Amino acid sequence: MEGLAVPFPHLLPLPPFPKLAAAAAAISTSTSTGGGGGFISLKQQLQLRPRRRSPYCTSSSSSSSSHSQPEGERVSGDSIRERFLNFYASRGHKVLPSASLVPDDPTVLLTIAGMLQFKPIFLGNVPRQVPRATTSQRCIRTNDVHNVGNTSRHHTFFEMLGNFSFGDYFKKQAIQWAWDLSTVEFGLPSERLWISVYQDDDESFQLWSQQVGVPVERIKRLGEDDNFWTSGVTGPCGPCSEIYYDFHPERGYIDADLGDDTRFIEFYNLVFMQYNKKDDGSLEPLKQMNIDTGLGLERMARILQKVPNNYETDLILPIIEKASELANVSYGISDDQTKRYLKIVGDHMRAIVFLISDGVVPSNVGRGYVVRRLIRRVVRTGRLLGIKGDGRGDLEGAFLPTIAEKVVELSTHIDADVKNRAPRILEELKREELRFVQTLERGEKLLDEKLADAISSAERNGSVPCLAGEDVFILYDTYGFPMEITKEVAEERGVSIDMNGFDIEMDKQRRQSQAAHNTVKLAIGSGTNIADNVPDTEFIGYESLYCKAIVASLVVNGDPAVQVSEGSNVEVLLNKTPFYAESGGQIGDHGFLYISEGENQPKAVVEIIDVQKSFGNIFVHKGRVQKGVVEVGKQVEATVDVKLRQRAKVHHTATHLLQAALKKVIGQETSQAGSLVAFDRLRFDFNFHRPLLDSELAEIEVLINGWIENAILLQTKVMPLADAKRAGAIAMFGEKYGEEVRVVEVPGVSMELCGGTHVSNTSEIRGFKVISEQGIASGVRRIEAVAGEAFIEYVNARDSYLKQLCSTLKVKPEEVTARIENLLEELRVARNENSAVRAKAAVYKASVIASRAFLVGNSKQYRILVECLDDVDAESLKSAAEYLMETLADPAAIVLGSCPGEGKVSLVAAFTPGVVDQGIQAGKFIGQIAKLCGGGGGGRPNFAQAGGRKPDNLAGALEKAKSELIAHLCENGN
């Protein structure tokens, strides 16, 4: 069922939640009704919200048992949602709230289906809390984003109405209720409904035809791709049955194709979870059979409101109308392209607002990239529509917040919290839009040029126009254009894009961004690849820090060597090793390679200072021969530095605890954006939109140190990737994993896919302390911290600094802060007093030189004073100039200079009104003089300051100032 509950090809496999959603966990088991059509009072099950009359609905439709809609009546989307929940609540279903768009399930990025919060129950990992439930679930899917606006039914954000049975009722009730809901509750004409069933599901076919009475010619058997749902290669699965609405029954039964969008729309999907798929592909019946359904709210609204597409329902049309208003167009009479643009805005704005409300912050990775991509797509689409400004008079303002206000207004019955979060949502949208607009125009111009070049080149060569991958990457990397937007614009112009070239540039950037020591050279001078002749290295470092190994190859400066002597840098390839090679953020081990001569006499010693992994699984040990000669084929004793390995283990486990603590304190939506596990510290980058508060950092430390104190035993397992995801292990978004993965679990705290080394018990970490928290990119924060021995060293160092400070200040530790504050206040007072003394001295010097002013001009009435006051600082020089302005009669021009320190020049120009009236301004004048001293400056027409870096030029600069003042005032003065 495309766009609705299941099947979900991109969701496979479907592993379990690590825990049941909090809402479901709180449900009482007292609502169990057994196996059939048991009834629980609606008043007992649900306290309904007051039904609000919609402007789209001509009657209140207050009864949950209402029948067919009278001709002309238009039911609102909100009432469809409410009536669906009422219908199933009256049949013993517990009404549960929608889960967040950020799922409590690390195996999927966003909530893409109504059943997601119930996965642990369906997979048998947690017991059911109720036998049956019903929900209206907010969902996000972006796999069909390019179809938004082009078809009548595709969305990025939609609501999935669902009813679920956990080992309670099965096909008979699910099918009958789905039919009753459609034909009685919503009044759909039965002759317009078609059914699809799985090709081998005879039971469902008979129930639809015999129990419900659907004519067999309107029941279609479809294959596995369309009507059989699986949770993965193995596990729970079962056939599906779907209900379609026929917009053109006059076309008859012959050759009717349920996939024909012009005639049919699938609106309800029923999944009968009845089998367990085994490793050999065979199916065995489940002990507990489940029901999972999904009805698309937008699709049902389209049918009941009798509009040509989902966008023109009351769920989306008001948003489109707001965008139309800003674009100064009318949706109803617009051409198809304009309508498409408006539909994109209407759809995407819903997704954006609800994502940000649920804590997803725009960024360049993970969920943040999803919302940033949608925002940028709307901004560009808005510009194509001609939207300028915020619609409230600010032509440079952001328009997304204005449209978002309409989404917030419509959100009341979907998620009441959106309105409370509106200020944060609107501010985030404004910030993100204005940031993107700064580069959008330049990027659009460049893209237009590149597309024109591609088209011209293709015309000359008689080929198909194609945009080079390098150009696509420049637009992405420099101008912030998501690759998808570039592709979309190119397709509009009939130009394809070179995705392989783009991927190559992306890979090149990743490789170039790595530190130099991360690069391992395995190609010899002749161009032969050493890796071709060396097997993968066997790593035994999880179990042992020592082993005997054979030297498989030696490399010096990129060239192969048979032997390497003392004093040489070397790269050693062994057949097996206990050394951990840098990966997953953890740096490589240090240690030694020994070649023994006698019992206790090493013939050769190589100190290993780094280990890298290259060409799949070849470990490259980088080091220096400290003694003797190392030869290919010789046996060595490989020994890892135990203390440094322990430091790395401590910091790696602490990193897992830090991620778990961040999710608890600032929200599950935060995700890892990079890490470093070193011997002296750990570094963790994560997606978040603001600096962390001191109180939040303190809470994180308390959580982590509490887990350390609890002495939790870690569990490490190697298992198939699908099994690991089912178990709830967190995978890094964008990371590539093999079929077999290593899972590191701190029970009750975290579970991650990780190949790094870890402590066996959290008590080994001893202590944890955050050193710093800072922003490193838009939407990305970084925490640096220490743990274990590094934590002890950090605390001891800080204690030593404090003792020294206490000794210097002669106070107790608890008195240091107060003493420093007193000293700072005393220093401030002393500086003010000193400044006042210097100002008085400068004014005294000014009084002495005032008599040096001379008269110029035709009437000899302009006074000019240009002098150097030696080492007077800038502030005091200003005071001197102000004094001279008051002392010398108008009109007067004063220019003073000084050298307050080594390599420093200060200048000031003060002109009375009579001089300014002659067209000479202090700011412009002194700025030009300052250039002669290697500086610049400016200010008001009557008073300005400047500075420079060439004291030797000051005398010449002042002479220049004097001559220009004389020339100007003699020429222009009366």
PDB file of C-alpha atoms in Angstrom, residues 868-874 877 897-907 933 948 950-955:
ATOM      1  CA  CYS A 868      53.381  65.365  18.483  1.00  0.00           C
ATOM      2  CA  LEU A 869      52.797  64.547  22.153  1.00  0.00           C
ATOM      3  CA  ASP A 870      55.387  61.764  22.354  1.00  0.00           C
ATOM      4  CA  ASP A 871      54.098  58.700  24.306  1.00  0.00           C
ATOM      5  CA  VAL A 872      50.579  59.867  25.207  1.00  0.00           C
ATOM      6  CA  ASP A 873      48.052  57.020  24.871  1.00  0.00           C
ATOM      7  CA  ALA A 874      45.058  57.255  22.545  1.00  0.00           C
ATOM      8  CA  LEU A 877      45.363  62.176  23.235  1.00  0.00           C
ATOM      9  CA  GLY A 897      49.918  62.438  17.127  1.00  0.00           C
ATOM     10  CA  SER A 898      51.803  60.178  19.526  1.00  0.00           C
ATOM     11  CA  CYS A 899      53.661  56.863  19.837  1.00  0.00           C
ATOM     12  CA  PRO A 900      52.114  55.209  22.928  1.00  0.00           C
ATOM     13  CA  GLY A 901      54.066  51.965  22.543  1.00  0.00           C
ATOM     14  CA  GLU A 902      56.386  49.968  20.348  1.00  0.00           C
ATOM     15  CA  GLY A 903      54.941  49.657  16.866  1.00  0.00           C
ATOM     16  CA  LYS A 904      51.947  51.885  17.702  1.00  0.00           C
ATOM     17  CA  VAL A 905      50.828  55.255  16.399  1.00  0.00           C
ATOM     18  CA  SER A 906      47.842  57.270  17.653  1.00  0.00           C
ATOM     19  CA  LEU A 907      46.315  60.192  15.764  1.00  0.00           C
ATOM     20  CA  CYS A 933      51.720  55.394   9.231  1.00  0.00           C
ATOM     21  CA  GLY A 948      49.005  53.032  12.687  1.00  0.00           C
ATOM     22  CA  LYS A 950      54.859  52.671  11.757  1.00  0.00           C
ATOM     23  CA  PRO A 951      56.063  55.166  14.392  1.00  0.00           C
ATOM     24  CA  ASP A 952      59.012  56.192  12.200  1.00  0.00           C
ATOM     25  CA  ASN A 953      56.574  57.723   9.719  1.00  0.00           C
ATOM     26  CA  LEU A 954      54.724  59.852  12.280  1.00  0.00           C
ATOM     27  CA  ALA A 955      56.777  63.016  11.813  1.00  0.00           C
TER      28      ALA A 955
END
